[in-house]
JSON list of C-alpha atoms in Angstrom, two decimals:
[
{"chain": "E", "resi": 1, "resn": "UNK", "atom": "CA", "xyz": [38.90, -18.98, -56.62]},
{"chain": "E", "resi": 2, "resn": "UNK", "atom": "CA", "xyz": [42.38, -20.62, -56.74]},
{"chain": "E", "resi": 3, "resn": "UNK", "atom": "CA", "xyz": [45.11, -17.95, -55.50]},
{"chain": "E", "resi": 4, "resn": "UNK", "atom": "CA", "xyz": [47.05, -19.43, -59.24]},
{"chain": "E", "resi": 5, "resn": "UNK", "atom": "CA", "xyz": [44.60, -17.96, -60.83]},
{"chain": "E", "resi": 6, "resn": "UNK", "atom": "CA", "xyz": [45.57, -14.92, -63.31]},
{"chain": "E", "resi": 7, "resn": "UNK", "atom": "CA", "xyz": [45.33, -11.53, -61.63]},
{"chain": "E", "resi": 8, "resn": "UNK", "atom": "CA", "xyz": [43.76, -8.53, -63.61]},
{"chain": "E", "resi": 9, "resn": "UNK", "atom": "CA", "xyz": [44.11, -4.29, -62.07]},
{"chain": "E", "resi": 10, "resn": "UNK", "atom": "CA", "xyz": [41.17, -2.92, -63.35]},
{"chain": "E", "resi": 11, "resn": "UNK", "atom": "CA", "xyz": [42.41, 0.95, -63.61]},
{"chain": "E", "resi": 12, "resn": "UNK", "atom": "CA", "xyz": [39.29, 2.72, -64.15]},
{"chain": "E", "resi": 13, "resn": "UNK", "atom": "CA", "xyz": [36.88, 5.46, -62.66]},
{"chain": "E", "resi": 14, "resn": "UNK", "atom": "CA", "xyz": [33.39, 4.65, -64.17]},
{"chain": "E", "resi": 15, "resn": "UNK", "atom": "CA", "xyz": [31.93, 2.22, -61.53]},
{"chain": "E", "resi": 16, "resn": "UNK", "atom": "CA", "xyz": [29.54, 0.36, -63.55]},
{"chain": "E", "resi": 17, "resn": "UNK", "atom": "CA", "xyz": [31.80, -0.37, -66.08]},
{"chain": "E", "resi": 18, "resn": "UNK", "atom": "CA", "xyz": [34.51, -2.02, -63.05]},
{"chain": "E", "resi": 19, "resn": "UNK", "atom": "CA", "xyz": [31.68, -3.61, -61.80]},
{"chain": "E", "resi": 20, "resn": "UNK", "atom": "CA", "xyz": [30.57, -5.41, -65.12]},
{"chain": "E", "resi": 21, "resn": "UNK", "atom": "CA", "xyz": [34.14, -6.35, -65.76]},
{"chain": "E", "resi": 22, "resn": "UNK", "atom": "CA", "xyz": [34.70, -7.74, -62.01]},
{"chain": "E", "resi": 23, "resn": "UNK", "atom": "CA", "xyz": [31.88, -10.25, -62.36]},
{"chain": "E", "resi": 24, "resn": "UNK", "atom": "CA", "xyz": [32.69, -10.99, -66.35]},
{"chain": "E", "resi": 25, "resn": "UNK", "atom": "CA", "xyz": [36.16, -11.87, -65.76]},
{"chain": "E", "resi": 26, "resn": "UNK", "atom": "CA", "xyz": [35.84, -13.73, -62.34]},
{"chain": "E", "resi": 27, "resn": "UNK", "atom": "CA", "xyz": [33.42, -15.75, -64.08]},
{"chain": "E", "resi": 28, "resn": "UNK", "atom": "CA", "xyz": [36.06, -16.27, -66.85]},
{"chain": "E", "resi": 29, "resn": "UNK", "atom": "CA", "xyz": [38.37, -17.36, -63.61]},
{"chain": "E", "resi": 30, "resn": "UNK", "atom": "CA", "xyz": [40.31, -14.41, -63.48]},
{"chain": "E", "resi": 31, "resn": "UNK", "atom": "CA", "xyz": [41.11, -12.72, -60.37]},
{"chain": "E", "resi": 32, "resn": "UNK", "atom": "CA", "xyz": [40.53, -8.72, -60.25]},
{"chain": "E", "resi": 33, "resn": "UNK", "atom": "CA", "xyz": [41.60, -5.52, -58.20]},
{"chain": "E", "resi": 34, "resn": "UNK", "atom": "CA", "xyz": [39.54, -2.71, -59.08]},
{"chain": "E", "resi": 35, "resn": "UNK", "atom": "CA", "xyz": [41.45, 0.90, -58.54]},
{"chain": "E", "resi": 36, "resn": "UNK", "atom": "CA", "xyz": [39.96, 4.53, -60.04]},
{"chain": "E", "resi": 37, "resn": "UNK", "atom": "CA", "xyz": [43.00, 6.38, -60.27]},
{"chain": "E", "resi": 38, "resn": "UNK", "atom": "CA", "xyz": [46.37, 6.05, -62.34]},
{"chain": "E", "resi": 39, "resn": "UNK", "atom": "CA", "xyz": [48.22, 6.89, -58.56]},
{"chain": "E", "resi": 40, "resn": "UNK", "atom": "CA", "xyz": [46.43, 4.06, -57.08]},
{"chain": "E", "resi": 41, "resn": "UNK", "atom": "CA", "xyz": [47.28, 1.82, -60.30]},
{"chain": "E", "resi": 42, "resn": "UNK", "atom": "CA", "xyz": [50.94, 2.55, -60.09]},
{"chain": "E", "resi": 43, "resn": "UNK", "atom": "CA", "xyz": [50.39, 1.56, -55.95]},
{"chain": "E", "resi": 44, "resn": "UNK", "atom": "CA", "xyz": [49.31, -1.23, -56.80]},
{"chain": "E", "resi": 45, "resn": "UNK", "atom": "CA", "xyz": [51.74, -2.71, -59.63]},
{"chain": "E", "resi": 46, "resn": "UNK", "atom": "CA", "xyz": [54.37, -1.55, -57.11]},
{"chain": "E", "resi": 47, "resn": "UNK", "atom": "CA", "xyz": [53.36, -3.37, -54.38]},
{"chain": "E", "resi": 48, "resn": "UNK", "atom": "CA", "xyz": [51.35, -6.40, -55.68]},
{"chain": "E", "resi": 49, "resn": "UNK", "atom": "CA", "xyz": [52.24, -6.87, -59.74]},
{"chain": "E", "resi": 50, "resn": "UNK", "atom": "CA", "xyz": [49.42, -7.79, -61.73]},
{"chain": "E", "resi": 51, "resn": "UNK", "atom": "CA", "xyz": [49.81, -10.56, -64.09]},
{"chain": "E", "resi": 52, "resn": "UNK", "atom": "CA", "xyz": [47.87, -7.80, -66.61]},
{"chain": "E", "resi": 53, "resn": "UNK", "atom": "CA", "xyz": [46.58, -4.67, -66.29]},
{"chain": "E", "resi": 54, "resn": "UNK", "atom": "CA", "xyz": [42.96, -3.13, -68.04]},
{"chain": "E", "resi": 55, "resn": "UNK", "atom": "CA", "xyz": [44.06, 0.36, -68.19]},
{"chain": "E", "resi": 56, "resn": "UNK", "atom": "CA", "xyz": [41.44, 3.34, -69.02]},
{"chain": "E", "resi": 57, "resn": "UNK", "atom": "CA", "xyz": [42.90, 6.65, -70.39]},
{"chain": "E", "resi": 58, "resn": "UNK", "atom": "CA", "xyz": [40.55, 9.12, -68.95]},
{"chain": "E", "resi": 59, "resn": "UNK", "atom": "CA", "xyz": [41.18, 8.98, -65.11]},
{"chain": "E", "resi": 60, "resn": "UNK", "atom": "CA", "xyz": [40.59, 11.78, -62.96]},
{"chain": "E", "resi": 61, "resn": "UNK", "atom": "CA", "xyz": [44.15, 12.03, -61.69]},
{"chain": "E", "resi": 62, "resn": "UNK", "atom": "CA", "xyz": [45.49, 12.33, -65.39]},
{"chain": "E", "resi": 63, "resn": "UNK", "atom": "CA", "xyz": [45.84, 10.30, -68.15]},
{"chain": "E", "resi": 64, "resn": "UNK", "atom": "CA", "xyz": [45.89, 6.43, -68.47]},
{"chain": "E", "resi": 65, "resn": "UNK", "atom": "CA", "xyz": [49.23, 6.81, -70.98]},
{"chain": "E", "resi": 66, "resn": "UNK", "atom": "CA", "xyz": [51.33, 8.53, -68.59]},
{"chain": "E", "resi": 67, "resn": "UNK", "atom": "CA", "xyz": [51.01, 5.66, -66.25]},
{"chain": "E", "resi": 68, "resn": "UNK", "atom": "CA", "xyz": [52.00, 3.63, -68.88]},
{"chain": "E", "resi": 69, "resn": "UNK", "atom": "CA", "xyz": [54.86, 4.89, -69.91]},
{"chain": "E", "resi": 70, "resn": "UNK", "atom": "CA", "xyz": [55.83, 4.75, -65.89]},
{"chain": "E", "resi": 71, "resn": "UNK", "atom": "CA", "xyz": [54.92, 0.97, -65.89]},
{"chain": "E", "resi": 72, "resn": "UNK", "atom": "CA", "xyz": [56.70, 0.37, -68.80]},
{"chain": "E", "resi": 73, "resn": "UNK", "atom": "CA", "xyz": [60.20, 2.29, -67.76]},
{"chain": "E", "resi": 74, "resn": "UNK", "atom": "CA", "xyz": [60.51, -1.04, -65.25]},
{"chain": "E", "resi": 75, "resn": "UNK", "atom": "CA", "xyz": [57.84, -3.44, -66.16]},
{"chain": "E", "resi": 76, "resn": "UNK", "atom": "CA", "xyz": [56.79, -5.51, -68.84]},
{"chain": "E", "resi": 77, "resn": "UNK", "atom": "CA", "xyz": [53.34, -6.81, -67.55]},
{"chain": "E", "resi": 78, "resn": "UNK", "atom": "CA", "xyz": [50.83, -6.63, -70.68]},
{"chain": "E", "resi": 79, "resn": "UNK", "atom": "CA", "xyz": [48.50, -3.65, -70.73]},
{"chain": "E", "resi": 80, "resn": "UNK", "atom": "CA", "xyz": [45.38, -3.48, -72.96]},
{"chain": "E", "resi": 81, "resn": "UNK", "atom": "CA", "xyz": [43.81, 0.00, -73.44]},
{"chain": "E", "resi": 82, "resn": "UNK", "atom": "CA", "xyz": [40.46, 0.13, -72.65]},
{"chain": "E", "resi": 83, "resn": "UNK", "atom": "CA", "xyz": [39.07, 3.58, -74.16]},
{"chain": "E", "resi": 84, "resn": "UNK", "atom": "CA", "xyz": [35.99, 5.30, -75.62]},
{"chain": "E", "resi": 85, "resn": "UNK", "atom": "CA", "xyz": [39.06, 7.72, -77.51]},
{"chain": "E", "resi": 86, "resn": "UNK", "atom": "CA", "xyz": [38.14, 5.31, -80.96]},
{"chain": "E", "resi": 87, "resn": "UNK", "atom": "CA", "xyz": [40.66, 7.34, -83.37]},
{"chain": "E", "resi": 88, "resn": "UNK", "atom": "CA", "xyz": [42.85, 5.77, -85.07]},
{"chain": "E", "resi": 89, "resn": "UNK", "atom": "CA", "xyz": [45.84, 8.76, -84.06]},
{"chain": "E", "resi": 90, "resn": "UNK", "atom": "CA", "xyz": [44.62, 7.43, -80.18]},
{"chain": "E", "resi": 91, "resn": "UNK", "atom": "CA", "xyz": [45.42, 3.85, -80.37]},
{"chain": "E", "resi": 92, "resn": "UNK", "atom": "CA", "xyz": [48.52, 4.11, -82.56]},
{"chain": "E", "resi": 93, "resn": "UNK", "atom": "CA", "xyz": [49.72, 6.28, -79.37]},
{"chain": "E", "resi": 94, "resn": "UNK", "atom": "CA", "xyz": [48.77, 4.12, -76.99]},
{"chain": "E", "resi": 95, "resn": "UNK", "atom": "CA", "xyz": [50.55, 0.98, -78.79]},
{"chain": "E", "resi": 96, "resn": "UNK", "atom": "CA", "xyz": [53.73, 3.06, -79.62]},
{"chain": "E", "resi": 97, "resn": "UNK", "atom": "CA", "xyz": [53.54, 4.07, -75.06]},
{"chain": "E", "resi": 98, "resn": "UNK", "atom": "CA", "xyz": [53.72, 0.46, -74.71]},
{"chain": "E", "resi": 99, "resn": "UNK", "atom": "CA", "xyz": [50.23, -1.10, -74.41]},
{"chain": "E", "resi": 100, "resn": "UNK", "atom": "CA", "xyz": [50.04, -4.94, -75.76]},
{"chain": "E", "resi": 101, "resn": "UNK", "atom": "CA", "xyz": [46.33, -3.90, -77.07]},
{"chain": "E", "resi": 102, "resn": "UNK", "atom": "CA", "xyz": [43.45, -1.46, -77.44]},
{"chain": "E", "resi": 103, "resn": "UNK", "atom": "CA", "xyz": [40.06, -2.46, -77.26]},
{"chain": "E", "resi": 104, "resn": "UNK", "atom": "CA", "xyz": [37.27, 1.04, -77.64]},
{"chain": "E", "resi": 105, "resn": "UNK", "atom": "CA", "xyz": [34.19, 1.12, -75.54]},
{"chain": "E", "resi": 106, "resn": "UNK", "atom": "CA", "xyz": [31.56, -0.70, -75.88]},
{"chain": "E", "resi": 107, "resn": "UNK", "atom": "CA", "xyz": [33.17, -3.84, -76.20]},
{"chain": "E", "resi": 108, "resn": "UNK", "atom": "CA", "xyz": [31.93, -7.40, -75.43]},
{"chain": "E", "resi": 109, "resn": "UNK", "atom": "CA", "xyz": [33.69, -9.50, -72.76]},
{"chain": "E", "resi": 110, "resn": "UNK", "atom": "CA", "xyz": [34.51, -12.43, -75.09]},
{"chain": "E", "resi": 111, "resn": "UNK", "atom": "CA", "xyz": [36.71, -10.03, -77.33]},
{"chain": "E", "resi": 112, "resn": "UNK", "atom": "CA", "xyz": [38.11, -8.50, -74.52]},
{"chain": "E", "resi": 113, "resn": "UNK", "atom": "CA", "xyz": [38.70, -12.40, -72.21]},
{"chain": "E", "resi": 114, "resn": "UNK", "atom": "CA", "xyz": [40.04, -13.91, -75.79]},
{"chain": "E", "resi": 115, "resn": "UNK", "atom": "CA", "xyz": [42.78, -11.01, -75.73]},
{"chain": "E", "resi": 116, "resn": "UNK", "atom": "CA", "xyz": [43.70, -10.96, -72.54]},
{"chain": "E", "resi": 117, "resn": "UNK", "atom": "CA", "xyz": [44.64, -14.96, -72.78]},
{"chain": "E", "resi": 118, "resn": "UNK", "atom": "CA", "xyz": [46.33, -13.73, -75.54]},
{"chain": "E", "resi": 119, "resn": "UNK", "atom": "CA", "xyz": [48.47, -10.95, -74.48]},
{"chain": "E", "resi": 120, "resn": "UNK", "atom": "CA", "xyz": [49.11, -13.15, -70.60]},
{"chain": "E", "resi": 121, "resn": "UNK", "atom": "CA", "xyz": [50.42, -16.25, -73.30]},
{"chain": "E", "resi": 122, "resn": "UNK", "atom": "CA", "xyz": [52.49, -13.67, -74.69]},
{"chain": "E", "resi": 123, "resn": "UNK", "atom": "CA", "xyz": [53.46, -12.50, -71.45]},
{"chain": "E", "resi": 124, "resn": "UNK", "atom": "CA", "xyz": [54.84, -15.82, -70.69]},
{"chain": "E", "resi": 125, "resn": "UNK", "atom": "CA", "xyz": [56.21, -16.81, -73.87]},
{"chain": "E", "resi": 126, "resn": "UNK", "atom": "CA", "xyz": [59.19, -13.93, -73.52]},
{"chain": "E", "resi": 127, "resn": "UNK", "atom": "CA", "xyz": [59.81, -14.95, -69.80]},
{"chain": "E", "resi": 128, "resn": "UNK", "atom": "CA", "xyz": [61.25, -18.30, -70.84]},
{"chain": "E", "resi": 129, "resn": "UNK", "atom": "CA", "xyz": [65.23, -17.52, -71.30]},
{"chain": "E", "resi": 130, "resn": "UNK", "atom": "CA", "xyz": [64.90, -18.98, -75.11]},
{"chain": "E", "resi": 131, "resn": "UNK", "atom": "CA", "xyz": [62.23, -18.16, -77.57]},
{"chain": "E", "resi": 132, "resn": "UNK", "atom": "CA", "xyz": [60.23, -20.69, -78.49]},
{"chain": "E", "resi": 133, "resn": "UNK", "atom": "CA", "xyz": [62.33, -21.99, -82.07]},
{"chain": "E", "resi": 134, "resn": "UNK", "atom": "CA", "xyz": [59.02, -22.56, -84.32]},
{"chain": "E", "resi": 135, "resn": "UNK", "atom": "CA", "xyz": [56.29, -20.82, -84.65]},
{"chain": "E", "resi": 136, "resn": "UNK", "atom": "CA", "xyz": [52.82, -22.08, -85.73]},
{"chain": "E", "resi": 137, "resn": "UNK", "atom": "CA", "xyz": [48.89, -21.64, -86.45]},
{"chain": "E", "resi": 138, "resn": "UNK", "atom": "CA", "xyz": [47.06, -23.35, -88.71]},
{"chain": "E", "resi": 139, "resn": "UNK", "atom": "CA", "xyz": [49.25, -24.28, -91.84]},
{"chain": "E", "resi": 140, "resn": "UNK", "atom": "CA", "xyz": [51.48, -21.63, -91.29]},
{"chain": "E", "resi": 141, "resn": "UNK", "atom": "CA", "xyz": [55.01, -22.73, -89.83]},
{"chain": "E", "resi": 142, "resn": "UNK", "atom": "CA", "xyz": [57.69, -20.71, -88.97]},
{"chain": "E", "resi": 143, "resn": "UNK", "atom": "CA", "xyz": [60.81, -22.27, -88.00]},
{"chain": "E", "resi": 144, "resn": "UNK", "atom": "CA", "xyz": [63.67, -19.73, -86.64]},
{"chain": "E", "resi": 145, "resn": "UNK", "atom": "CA", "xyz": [66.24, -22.33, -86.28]},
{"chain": "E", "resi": 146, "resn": "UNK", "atom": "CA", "xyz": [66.37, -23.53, -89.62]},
{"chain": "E", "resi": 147, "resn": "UNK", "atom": "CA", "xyz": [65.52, -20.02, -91.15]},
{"chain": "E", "resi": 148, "resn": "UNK", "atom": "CA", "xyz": [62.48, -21.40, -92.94]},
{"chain": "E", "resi": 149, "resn": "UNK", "atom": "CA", "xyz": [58.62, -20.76, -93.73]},
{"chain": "E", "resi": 150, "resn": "UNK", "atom": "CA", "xyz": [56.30, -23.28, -94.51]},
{"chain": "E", "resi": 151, "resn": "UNK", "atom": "CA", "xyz": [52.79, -23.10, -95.40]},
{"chain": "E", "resi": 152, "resn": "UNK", "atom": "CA", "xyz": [50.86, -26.60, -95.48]},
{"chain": "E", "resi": 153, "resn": "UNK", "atom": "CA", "xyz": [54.13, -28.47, -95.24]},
{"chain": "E", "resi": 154, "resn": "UNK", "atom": "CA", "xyz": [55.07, -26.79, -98.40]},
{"chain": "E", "resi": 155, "resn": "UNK", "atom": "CA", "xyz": [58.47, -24.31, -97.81]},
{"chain": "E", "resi": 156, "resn": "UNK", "atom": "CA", "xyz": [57.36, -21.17, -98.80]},
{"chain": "E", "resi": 157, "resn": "UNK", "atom": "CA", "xyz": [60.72, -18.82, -100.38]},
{"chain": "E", "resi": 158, "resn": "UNK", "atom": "CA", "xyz": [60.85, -15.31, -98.63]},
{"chain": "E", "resi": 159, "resn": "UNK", "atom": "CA", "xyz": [63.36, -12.74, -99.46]},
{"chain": "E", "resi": 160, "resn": "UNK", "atom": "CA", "xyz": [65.21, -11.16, -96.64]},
{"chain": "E", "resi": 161, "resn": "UNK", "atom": "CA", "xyz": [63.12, -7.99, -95.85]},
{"chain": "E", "resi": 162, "resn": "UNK", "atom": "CA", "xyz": [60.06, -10.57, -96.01]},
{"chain": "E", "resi": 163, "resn": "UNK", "atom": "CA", "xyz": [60.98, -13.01, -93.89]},
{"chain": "E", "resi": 164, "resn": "UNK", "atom": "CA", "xyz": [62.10, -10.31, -90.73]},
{"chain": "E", "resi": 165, "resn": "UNK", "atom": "CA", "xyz": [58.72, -8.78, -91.15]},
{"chain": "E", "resi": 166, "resn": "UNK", "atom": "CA", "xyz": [57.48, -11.86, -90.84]},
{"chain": "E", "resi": 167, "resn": "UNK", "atom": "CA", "xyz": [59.59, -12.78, -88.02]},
{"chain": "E", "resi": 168, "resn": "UNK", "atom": "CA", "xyz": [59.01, -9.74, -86.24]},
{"chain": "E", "resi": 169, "resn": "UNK", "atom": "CA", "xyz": [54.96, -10.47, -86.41]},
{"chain": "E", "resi": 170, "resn": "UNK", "atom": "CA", "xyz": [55.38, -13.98, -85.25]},
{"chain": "E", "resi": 171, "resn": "UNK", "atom": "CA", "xyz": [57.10, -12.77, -81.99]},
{"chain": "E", "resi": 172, "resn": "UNK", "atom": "CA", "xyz": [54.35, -10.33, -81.14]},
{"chain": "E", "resi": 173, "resn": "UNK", "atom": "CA", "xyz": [52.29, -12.97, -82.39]},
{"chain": "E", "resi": 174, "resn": "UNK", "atom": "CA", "xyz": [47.83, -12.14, -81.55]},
{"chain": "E", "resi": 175, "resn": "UNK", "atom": "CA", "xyz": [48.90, -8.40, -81.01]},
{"chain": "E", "resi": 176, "resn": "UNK", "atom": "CA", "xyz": [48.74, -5.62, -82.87]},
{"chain": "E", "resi": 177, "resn": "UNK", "atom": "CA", "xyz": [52.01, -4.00, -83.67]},
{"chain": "E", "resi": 178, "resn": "UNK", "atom": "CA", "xyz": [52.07, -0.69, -85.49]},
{"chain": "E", "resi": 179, "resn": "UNK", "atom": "CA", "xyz": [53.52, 0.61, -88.39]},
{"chain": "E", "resi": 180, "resn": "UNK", "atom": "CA", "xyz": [55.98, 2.52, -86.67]},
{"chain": "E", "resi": 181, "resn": "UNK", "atom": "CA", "xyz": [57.53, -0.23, -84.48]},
{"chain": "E", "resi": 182, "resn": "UNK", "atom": "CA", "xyz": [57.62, -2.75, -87.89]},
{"chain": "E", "resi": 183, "resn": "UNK", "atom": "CA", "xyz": [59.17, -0.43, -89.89]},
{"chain": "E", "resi": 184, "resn": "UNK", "atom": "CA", "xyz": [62.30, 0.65, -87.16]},
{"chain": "E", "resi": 185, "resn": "UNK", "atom": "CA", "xyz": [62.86, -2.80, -86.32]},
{"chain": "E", "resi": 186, "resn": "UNK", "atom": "CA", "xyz": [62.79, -4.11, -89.93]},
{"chain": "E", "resi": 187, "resn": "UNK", "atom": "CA", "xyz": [63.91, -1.35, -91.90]},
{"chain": "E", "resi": 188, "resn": "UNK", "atom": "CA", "xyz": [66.16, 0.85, -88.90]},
{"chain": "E", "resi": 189, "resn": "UNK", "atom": "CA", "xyz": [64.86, 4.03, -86.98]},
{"chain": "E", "resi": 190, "resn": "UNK", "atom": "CA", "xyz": [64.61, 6.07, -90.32]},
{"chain": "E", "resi": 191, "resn": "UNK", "atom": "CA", "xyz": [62.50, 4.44, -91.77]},
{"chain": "E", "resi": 192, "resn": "UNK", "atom": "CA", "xyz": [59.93, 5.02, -89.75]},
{"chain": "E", "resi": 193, "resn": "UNK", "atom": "CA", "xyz": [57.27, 7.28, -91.87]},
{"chain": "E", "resi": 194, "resn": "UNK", "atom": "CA", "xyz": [57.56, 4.37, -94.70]},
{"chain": "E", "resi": 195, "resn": "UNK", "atom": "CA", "xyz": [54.23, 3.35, -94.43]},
{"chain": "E", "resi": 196, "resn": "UNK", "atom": "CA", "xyz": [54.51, 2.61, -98.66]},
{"chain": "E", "resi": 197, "resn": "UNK", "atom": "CA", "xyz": [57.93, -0.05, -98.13]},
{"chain": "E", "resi": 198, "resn": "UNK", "atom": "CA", "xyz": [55.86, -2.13, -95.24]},
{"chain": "E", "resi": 199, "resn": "UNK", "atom": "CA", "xyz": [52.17, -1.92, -97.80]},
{"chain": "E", "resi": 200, "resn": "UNK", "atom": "CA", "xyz": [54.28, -3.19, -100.40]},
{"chain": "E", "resi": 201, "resn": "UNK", "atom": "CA", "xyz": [55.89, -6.21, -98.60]},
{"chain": "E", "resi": 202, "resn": "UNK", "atom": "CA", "xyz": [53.05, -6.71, -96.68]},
{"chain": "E", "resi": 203, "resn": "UNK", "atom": "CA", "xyz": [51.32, -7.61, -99.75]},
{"chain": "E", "resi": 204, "resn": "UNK", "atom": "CA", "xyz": [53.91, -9.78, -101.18]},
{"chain": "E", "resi": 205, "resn": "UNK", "atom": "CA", "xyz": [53.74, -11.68, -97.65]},
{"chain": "E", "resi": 206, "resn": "UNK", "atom": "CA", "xyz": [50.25, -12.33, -98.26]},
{"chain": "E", "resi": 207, "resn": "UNK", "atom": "CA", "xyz": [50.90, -13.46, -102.01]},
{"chain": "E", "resi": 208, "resn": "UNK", "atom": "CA", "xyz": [52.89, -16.22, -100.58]},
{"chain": "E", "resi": 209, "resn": "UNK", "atom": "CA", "xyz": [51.59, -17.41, -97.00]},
{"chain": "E", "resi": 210, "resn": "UNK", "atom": "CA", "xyz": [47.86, -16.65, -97.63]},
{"chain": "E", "resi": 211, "resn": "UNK", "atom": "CA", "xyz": [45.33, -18.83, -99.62]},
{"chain": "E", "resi": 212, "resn": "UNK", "atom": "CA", "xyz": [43.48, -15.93, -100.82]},
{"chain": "E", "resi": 213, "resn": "UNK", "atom": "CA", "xyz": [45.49, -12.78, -100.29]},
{"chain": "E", "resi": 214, "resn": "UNK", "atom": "CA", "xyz": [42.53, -10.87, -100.46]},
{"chain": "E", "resi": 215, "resn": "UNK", "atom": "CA", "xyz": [41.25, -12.52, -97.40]},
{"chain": "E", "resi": 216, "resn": "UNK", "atom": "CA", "xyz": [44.09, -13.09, -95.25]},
{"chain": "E", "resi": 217, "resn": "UNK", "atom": "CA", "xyz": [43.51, -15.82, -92.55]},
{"chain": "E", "resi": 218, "resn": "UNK", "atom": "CA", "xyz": [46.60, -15.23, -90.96]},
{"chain": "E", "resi": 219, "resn": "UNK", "atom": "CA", "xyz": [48.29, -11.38, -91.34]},
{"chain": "E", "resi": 220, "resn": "UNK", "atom": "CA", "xyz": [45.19, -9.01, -90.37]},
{"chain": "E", "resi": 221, "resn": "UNK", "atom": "CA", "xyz": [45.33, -5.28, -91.30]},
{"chain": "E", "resi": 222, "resn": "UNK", "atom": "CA", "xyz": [44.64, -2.71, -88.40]},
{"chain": "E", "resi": 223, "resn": "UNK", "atom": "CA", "xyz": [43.36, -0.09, -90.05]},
{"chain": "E", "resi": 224, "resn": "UNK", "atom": "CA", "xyz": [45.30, 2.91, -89.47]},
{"chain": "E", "resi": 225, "resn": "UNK", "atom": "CA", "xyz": [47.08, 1.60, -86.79]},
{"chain": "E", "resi": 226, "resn": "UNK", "atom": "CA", "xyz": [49.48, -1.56, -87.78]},
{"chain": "E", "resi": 227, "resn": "UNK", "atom": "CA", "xyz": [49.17, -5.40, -88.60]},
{"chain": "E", "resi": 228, "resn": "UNK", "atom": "CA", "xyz": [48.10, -8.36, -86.86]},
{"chain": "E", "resi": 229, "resn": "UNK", "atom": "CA", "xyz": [49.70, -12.34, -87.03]},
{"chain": "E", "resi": 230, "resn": "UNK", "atom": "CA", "xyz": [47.20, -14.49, -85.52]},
{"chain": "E", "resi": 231, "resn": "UNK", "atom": "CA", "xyz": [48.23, -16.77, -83.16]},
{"chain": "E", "resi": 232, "resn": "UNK", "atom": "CA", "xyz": [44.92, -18.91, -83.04]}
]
């Protein structure tokens, strides 16, 4: 396998599950380091970063989200959560510590392969010294530049609060982000138990950038946990 190849740290303790995601994502090309405890994790992203890091909560040394939020006081290398914890309380805590994404257990290894691409294009997208000035999938068109929204070449008219929650989904663009992070960074830090403001324009979002509101293609709802922008 080509040494350019994207490398994965597998942080978990249950040995058939690091040995069904070894061989699934070196199939997928990926390379992987397997390590079964968060001080062995943290090793490793010390010595050797990862380009992304599979990171299960219950580890036998403690749990998964206190190494995160000691990657993530010096590192921004994408985590996805990898837990059988399925509440809804659990992932928004996990997202809000930093991870990129949470997948719960079971999960199959094209979900999991199509979100890692995601979260390593993201990855790479904020190491380029600019941001990239449009924004696009499918119809939708988002150009930062010129301050302007376009849906099937047709300019689309957002108000103000719209178009930064917009904005603010198109530069965590195929992750979740949660309601807590949209509402601080569009509406300020007290804000942040809002949930009602970011339904509302969330709604009128849809009403304009969304054939059939009802059944967005583009802004998915998280239940419990946050919103979606696709990026494929």
């Amino acid at each position: 396998m080509s040494q350019d190849a994207p490398r994965i740290l597998v942080v978990e303790d249950e040995q058939p599950i690091r040995r069904f995601l070894s061989i699934s994502l070196e199939s997928q090309n990926f390379r992987v380091t397997e390590v079964t405890t968060a001080a062995k994790g943290l090793q490793n992203v010390l010595a050797e970063p990862p380009d992304a890091i599979l990171l299960d909560l219950g580890l036998p040394d403690g749990d998964g989200l206190d190494l995160l939020r000691k990657i993530r006081e010096w590192s921004r290398v994408p985590v996805i959560v990898l837990s059988a914890r399925g509440h809804e309380a659990d992932k928004v805590t996990a997202l809000d510590a930093g991870a990129d994404d949470y997948l719960t257990k079971p999960f199959g290894i094209g979900e999991l392969t199509a979100r890692i691409r995601v979260a390593l294009r993201h990855a790479a997208s904020h190491g380029s010294t600019e941001p990239a000035p449009v924004f696009q999938v499918g119809g939708l068109k988002i150009d930062l530049t010129r301050r302007q929204v376009l849906v099937d070449d047709a300019e689309v008219h957002l108000t103000p609060t719209e178009y930064r929650l917009l904005v603010v989904l198109s530069k965590n663009a195929g992750k979740v982000v949660t309601h807590r992070q949209l509402l601080k960074e569009v509406w300020g830090p007290d804000s942040v138990y809002e949930h009602q403001y970011l339904r509302v324009f969330v709604g009128q979002l849809r009403q304009k950038i969304e054939a059939d509101p009802a059944r967005p293609r583009y802004l998915k709802t998280e239940t419990g946990v946050g919103y979606r922008l696709l990026d494929t």
